[in-house]
Short mmCIF file of C-alpha atoms and ligand atoms in Angstrom, two decimals:
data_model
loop_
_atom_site.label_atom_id
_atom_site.label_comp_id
_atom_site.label_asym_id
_atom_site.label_seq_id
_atom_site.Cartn_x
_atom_site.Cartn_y
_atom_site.Cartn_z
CA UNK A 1 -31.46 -46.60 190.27
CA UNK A 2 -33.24 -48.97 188.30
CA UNK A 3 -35.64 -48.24 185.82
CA UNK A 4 -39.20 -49.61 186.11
CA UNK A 5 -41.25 -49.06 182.87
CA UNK A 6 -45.09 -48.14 182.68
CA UNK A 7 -44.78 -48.24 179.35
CA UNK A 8 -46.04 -50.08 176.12
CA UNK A 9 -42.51 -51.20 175.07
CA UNK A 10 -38.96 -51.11 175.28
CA UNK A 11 -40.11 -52.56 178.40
CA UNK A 12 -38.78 -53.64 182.07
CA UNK A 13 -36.84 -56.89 181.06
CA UNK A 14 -36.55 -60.18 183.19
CA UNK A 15 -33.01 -60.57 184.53
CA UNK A 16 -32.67 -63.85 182.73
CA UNK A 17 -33.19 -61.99 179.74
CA UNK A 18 -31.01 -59.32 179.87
CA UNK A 19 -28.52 -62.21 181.13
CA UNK A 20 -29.04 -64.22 178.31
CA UNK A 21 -27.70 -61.49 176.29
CA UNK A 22 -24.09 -61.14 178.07
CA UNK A 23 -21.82 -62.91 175.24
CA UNK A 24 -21.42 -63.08 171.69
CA UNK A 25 -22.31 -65.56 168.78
CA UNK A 26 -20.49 -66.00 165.32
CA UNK A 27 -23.93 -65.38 163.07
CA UNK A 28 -22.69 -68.67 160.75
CA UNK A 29 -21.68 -70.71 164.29
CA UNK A 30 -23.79 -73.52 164.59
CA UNK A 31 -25.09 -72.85 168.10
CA UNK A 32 -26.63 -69.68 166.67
CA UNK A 33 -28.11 -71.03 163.62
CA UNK A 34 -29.88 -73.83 166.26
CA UNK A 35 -30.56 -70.13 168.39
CA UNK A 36 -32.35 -68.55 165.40
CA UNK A 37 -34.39 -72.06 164.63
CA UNK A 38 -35.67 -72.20 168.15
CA UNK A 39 -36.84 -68.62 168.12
CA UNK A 40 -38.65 -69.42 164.86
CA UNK A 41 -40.47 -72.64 165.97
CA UNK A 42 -41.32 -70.50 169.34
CA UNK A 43 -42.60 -67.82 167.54
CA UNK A 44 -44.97 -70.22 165.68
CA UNK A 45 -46.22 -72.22 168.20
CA UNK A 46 -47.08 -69.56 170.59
CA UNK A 47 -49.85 -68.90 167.91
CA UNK A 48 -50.17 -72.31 166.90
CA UNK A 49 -49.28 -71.60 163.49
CA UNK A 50 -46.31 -74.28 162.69
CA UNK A 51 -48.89 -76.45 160.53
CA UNK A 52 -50.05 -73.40 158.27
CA UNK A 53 -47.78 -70.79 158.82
CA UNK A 54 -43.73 -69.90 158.61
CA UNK A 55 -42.00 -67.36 160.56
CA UNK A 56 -40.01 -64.54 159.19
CA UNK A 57 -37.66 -62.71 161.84
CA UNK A 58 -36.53 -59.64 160.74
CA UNK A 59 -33.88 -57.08 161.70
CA UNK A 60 -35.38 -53.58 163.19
CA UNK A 61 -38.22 -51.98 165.41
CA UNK A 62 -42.19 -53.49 164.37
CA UNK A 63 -42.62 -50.74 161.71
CA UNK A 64 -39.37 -51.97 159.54
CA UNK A 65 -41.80 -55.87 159.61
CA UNK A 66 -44.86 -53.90 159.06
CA UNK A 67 -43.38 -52.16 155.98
CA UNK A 68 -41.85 -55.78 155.03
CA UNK A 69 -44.73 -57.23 155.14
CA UNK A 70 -46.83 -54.98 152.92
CA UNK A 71 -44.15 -54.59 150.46
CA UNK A 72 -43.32 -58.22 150.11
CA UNK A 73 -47.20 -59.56 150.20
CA UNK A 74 -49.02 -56.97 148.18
CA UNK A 75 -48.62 -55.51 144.48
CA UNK A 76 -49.77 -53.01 141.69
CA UNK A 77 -52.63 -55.96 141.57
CA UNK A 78 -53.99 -55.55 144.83
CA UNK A 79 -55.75 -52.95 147.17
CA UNK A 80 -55.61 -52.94 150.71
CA UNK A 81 -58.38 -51.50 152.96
CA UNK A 82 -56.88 -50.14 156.11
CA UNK A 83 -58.98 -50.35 159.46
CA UNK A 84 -58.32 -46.99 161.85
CA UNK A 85 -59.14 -46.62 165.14
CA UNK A 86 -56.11 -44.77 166.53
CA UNK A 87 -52.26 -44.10 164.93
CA UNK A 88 -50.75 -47.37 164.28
CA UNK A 89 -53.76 -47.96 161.68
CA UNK A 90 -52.98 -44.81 159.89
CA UNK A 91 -49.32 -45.51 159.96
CA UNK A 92 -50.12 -48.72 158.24
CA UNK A 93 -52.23 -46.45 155.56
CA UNK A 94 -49.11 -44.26 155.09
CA UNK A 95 -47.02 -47.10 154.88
CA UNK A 96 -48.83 -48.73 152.10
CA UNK A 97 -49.43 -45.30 150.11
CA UNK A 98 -45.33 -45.05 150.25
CA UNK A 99 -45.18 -48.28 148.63
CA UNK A 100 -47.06 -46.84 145.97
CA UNK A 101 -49.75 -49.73 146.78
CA UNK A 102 -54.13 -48.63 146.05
CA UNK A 103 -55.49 -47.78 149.84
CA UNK A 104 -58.61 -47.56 150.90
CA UNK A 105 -59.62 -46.41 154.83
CA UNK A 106 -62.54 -47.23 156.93
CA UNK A 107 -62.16 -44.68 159.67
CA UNK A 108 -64.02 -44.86 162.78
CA UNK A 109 -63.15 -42.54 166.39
CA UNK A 110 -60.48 -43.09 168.28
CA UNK A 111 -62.81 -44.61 171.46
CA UNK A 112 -64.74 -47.32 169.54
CA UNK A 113 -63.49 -50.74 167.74
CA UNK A 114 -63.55 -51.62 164.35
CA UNK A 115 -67.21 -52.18 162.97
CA UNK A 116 -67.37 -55.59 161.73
CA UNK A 117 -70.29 -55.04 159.79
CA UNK A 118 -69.26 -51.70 158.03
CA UNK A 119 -65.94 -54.18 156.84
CA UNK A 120 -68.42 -56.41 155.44
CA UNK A 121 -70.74 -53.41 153.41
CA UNK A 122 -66.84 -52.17 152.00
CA UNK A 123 -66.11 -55.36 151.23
CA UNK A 124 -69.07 -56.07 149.22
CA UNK A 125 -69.09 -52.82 147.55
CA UNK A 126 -65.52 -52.83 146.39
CA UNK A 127 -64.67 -56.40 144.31
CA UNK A 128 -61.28 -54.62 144.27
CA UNK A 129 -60.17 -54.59 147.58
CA UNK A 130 -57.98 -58.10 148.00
CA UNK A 131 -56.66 -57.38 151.67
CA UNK A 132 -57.61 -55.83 154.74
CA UNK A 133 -55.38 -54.68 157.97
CA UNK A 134 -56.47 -54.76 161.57
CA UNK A 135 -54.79 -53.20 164.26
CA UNK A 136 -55.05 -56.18 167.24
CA UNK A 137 -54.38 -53.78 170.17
CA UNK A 138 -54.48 -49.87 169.44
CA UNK A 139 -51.40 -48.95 171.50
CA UNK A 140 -53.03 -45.63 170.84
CA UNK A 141 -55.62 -46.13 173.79
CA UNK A 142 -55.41 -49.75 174.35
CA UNK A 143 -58.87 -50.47 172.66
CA UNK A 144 -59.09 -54.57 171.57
CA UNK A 145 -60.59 -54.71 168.28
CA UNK A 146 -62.89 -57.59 167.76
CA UNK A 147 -59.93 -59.92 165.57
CA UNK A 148 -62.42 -62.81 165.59
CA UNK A 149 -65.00 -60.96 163.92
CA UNK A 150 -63.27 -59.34 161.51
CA UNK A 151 -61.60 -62.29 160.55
CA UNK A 152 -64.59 -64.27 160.14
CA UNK A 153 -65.54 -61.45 157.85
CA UNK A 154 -62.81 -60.90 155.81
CA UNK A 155 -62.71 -65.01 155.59
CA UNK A 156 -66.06 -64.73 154.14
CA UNK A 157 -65.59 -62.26 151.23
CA UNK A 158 -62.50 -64.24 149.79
CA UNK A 159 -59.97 -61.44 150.99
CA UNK A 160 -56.38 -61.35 153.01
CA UNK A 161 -56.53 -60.38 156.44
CA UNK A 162 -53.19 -58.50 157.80
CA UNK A 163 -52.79 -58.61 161.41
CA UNK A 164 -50.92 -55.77 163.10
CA UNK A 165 -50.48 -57.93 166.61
CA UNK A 166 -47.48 -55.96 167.80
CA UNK A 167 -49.24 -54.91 171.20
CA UNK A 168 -51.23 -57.94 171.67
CA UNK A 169 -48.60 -60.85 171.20
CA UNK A 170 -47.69 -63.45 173.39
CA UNK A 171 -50.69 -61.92 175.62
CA UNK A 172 -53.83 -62.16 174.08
CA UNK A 173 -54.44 -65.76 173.00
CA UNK A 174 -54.20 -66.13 169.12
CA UNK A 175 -54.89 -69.57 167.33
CA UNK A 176 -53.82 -69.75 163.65
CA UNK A 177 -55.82 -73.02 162.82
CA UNK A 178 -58.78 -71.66 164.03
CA UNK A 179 -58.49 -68.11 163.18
CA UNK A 180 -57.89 -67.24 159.42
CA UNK A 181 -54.80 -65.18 159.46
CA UNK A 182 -52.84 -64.37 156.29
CA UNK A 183 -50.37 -62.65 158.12
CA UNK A 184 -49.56 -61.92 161.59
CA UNK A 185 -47.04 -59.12 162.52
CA UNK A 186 -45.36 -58.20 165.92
CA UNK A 187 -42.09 -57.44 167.48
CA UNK A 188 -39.20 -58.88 170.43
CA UNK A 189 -40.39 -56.20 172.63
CA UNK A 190 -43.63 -55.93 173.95
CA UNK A 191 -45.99 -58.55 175.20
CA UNK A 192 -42.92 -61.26 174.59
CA UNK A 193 -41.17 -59.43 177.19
CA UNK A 194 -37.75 -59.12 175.51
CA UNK A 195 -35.38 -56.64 174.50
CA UNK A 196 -35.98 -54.07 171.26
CA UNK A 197 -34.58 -55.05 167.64
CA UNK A 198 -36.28 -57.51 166.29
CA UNK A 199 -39.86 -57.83 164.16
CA UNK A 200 -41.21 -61.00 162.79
CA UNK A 201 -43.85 -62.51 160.84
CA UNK A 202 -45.74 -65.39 161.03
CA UNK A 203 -47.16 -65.86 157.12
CA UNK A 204 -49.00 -68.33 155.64
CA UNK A 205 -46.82 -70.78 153.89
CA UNK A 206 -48.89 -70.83 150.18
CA UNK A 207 -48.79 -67.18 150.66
CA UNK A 208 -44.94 -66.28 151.02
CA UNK A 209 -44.60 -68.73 148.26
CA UNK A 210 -46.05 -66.44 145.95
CA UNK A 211 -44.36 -63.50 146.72
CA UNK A 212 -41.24 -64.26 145.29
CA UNK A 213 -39.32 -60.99 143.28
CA UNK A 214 -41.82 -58.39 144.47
CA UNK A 215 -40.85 -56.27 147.04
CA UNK A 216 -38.14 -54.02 145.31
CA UNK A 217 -36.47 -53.74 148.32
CA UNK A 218 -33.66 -56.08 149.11
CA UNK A 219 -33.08 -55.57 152.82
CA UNK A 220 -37.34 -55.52 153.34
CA UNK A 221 -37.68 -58.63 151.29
CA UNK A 222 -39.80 -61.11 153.34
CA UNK A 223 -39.73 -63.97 150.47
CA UNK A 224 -35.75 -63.39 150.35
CA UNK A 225 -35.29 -63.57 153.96
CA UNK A 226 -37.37 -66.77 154.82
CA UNK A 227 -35.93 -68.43 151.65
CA UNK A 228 -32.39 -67.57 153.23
CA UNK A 229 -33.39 -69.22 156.62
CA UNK A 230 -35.29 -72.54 154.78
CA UNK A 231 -32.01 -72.87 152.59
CA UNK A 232 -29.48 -72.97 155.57
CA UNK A 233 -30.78 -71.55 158.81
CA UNK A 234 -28.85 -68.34 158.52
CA UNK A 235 -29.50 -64.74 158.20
CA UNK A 236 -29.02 -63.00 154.94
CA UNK A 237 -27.58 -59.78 156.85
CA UNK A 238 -25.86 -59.60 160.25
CA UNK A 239 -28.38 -60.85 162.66
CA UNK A 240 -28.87 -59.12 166.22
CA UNK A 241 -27.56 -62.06 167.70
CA UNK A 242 -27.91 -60.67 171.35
CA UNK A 243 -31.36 -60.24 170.55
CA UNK A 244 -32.09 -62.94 169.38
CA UNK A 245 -30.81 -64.80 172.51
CA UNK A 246 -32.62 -62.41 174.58
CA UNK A 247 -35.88 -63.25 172.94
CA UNK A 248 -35.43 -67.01 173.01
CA UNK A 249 -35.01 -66.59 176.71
CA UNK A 250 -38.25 -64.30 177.04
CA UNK A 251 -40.02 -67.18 175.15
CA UNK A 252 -38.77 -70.03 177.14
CA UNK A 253 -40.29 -67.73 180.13
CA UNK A 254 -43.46 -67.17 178.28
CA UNK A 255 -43.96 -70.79 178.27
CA UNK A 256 -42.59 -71.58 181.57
CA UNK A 257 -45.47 -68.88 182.97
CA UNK A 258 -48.17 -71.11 181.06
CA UNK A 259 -48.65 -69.11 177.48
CA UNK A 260 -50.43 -66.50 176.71
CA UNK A 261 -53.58 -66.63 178.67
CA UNK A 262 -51.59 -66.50 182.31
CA UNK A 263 -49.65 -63.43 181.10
CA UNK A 264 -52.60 -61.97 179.69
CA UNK A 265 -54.42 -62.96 183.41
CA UNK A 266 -51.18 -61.11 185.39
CA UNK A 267 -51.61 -57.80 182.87
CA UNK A 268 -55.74 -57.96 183.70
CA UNK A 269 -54.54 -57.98 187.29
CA UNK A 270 -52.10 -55.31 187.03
CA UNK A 271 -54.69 -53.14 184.73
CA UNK A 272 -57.45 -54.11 187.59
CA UNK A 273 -54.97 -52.61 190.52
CA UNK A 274 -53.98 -49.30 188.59
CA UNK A 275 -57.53 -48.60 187.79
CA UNK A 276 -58.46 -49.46 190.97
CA UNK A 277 -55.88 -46.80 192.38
CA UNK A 278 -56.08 -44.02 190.07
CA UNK A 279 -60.12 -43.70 189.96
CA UNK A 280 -60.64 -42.32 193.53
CA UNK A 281 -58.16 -39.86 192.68
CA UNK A 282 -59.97 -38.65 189.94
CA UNK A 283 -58.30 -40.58 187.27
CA UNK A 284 -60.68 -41.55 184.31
CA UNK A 285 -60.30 -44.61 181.93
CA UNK A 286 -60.52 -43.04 178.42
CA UNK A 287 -62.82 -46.02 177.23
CA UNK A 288 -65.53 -48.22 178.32
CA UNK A 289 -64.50 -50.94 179.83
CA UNK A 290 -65.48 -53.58 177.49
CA UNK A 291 -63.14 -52.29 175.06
CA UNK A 292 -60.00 -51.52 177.33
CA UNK A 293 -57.81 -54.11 176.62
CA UNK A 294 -55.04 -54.46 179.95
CA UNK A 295 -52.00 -54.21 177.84
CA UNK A 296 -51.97 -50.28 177.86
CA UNK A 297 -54.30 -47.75 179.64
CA UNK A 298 -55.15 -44.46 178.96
CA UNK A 299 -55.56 -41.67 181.36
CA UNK A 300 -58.21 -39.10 181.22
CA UNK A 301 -56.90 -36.37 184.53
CA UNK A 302 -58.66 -35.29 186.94
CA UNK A 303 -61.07 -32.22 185.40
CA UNK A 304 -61.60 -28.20 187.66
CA UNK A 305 -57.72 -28.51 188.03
CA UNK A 306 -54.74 -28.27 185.66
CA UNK A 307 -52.96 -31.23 184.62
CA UNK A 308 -49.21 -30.62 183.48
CA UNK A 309 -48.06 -34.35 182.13
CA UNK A 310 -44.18 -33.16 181.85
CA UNK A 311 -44.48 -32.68 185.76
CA UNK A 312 -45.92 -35.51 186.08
CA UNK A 313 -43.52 -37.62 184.28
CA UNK A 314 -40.12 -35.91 185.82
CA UNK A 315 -41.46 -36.39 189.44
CA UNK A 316 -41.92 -40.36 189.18
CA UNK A 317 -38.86 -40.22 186.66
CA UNK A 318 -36.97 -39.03 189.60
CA UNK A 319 -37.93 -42.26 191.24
CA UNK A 320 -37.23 -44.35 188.79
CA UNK A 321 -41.03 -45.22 187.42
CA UNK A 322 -41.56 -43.83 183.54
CA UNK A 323 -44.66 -43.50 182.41
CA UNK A 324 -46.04 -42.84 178.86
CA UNK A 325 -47.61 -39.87 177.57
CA UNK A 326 -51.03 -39.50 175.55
CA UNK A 327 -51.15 -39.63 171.66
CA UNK A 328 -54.79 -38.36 171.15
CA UNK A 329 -55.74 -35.56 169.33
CA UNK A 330 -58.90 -34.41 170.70
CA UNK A 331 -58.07 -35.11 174.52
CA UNK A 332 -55.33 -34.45 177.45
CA UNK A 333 -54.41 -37.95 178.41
CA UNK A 334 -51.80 -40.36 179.61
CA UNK A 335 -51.08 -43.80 179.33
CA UNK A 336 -49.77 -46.46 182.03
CA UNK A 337 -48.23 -49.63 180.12
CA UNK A 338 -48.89 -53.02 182.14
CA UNK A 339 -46.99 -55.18 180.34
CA UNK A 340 -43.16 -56.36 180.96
CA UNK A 341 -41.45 -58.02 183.54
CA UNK A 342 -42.93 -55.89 186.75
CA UNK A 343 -44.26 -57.41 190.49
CA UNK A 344 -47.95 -56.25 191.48
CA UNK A 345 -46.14 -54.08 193.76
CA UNK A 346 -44.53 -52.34 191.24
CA UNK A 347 -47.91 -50.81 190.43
CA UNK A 348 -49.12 -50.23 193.90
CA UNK A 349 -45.61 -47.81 193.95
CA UNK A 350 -46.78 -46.12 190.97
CA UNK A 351 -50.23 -44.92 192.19
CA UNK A 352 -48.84 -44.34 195.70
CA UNK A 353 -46.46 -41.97 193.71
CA UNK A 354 -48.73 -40.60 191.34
CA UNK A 355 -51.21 -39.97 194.45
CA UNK A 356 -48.64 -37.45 196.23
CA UNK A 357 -48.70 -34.95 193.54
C1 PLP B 401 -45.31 -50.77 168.90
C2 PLP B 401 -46.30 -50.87 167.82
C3 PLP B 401 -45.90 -50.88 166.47
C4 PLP B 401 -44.47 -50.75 166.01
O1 PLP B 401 -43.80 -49.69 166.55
P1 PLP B 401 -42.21 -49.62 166.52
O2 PLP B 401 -41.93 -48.35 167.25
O3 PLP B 401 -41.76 -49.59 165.12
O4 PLP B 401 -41.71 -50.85 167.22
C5 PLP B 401 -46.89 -51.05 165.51
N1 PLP B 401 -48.17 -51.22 165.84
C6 PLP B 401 -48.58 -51.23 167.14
C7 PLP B 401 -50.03 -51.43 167.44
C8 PLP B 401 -47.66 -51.05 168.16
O5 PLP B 401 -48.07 -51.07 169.44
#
């Protein structure tokens, strides 16, 4: 049976992905050191960054980059201020406290975005604080944070911004040389549609240059790893080479469906048709609209009956459709993914299933 995933990533593949994958490269072959610079220019240029930026691939799931990034861009020097509206900011928190790095949180609730204007008050209060970190997308609940604003802001007061895009990339427009970015941080297999294994980072060139010796790590070394690719295209360690084919492939598609802005319009469609289905039945969208972004969405259930989510998820397993459960604290939810390589029909099946039950 095949698989069709609801779900924010691994995701439902294209067939000319998973295709692309079906034989093997020499890592030091010169068809996959032309491979890996492909997937680098790519990766640049869906954000427009190839004047002001370099990318970084990187070897593991979006955390390993995440951690990479930190580690290899910040010191004892600096002090990050961590924006939270949902888990993936407070992973980025715990990430930078293991690094032994000075962290500073602005939380807010789960349901609304990051306060612009509260960034700006900590910013001014604290000369210390030299970078900040923004969660694009919180897979969490699928809230959109307002990037543009906060950018502007952190911009502004001389500081760093880190951009967690992992959820939003290759989806939701982003445009280095307009929007100051220090750092912009995602992975093969969410809104670029191609199979799990590989994070990246698109860093500002002046700013990977100075970052030379100071993550202690060797394998996490950003500076190391770019410096390995600029001095002969190759990886320092044995590259996924499957997935890196794979993810070329999903970016030749990504281009060949018109960028980011028509993928972004078929996951508002897809977002449009599940909410559509799921409200008569008593379904309720977790956030206000305005800040529902149509990557992920969660799932409030129906209220005067009980809602058992592992029933749920077995009975449209059992047809092949795999959904995603809730990761709130304070409320029973569920989440339906509308990203990855899935027909409109595909989510007219899953609310026709989920309205059986
Ligand atoms: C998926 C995701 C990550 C990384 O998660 P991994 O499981 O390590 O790939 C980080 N931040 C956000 C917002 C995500 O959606």
């Amino acid at each position: 049976m095949t698989q069709r995933l609801f779900t924010p990533g691994p995701l439902t593949t294209d067939a000319r992905v998973r295709d692309a994958m079906r034989r093997d490269w020499g890592s030091r072959d010169a068809a996959f050191i032309a491979l890996t610079a492909d997937l680098r220019r790519r990766l640049l240029d869906v954000a427009n960054g190839a004047d002001s930026h370099v990318a970084v691939p990187l070897q593991g799931s979006g955390t390993f980059v995440l951690e990479a990034a930190v580690g290899t861009l910040m010191g004892r020097e600096h002090k990050l201020l961590v924006l939270i509206n949902g888990a993936y900011g407070r992973r980025m928190a715990t990430i930078a406290r293991r690094l032994g790095l000075t962290v500073e949180t602005l939380d807010h609730p789960e349901n609304a975005p990051v306060d612009a204007a509260r960034l700006a008050a900590a910013l001014a209060a604290d000369p210390a604080i030299t970078h900040v970190s923004l969660v694009h997308v919180e897979t969490t609940t699928g809230l959109l944070n307002p990037l543009e604003a906060v950018a502007q802001v952190v911009e502004r007061a001389g500081r760093r911004l880190l951009l967690d895009a992992m959820a939003s990339f290759g989806a939701l427009p982003l445009d280095l040389a307009g929007t100051p970015v220090a750092a912009v941080l995602a992975s093969s297999n969410k809104g670029l549609e191609g199979p799990p294994g590989l994070g990246f980072a698109l860093v500002e060139r002046t700013l990977i240059e100075q970052a030379e010796g100071r993550n202690p790590s060797l394998s996490f070394d950003l500076h190391a790893q770019w410096r390995g690719f600029a001095a002969d295209g190759q990886w320092r360690f044995t590259p996924p080479v499957q997935i890196v084919a794979g993810l070329v492939e999903a970016l030749r598609l990504l281009e060949t469906e018109g960028g980011p802005q028509a993928r972004l319009a078929r996951y508002q469609r897809r977002f449009d048709r599940v909410a559509a289905g799921l409200e008569p039945l008593g379904y309720r969208l977790y956030l206000d609209r305005p800040l529902q972004s149509p990557i992920i969405a969660t799932f409030v259930p129906p209220s005067g009956r009980p809602f058992d989510f592992a029933a749920l998820y077995d009975r449209l397993a059992a047809r092949g459709l795999v959904i995603y459960p809730g990761k709130l604290t304070d409320a029973e939810t569920f989440r339906i993914g509308c990203i990855g390589a899935l027909e409109d029909a595909d989510f007219d099946d899953l609310v026709n299933a989920i309205a059986e039950g």
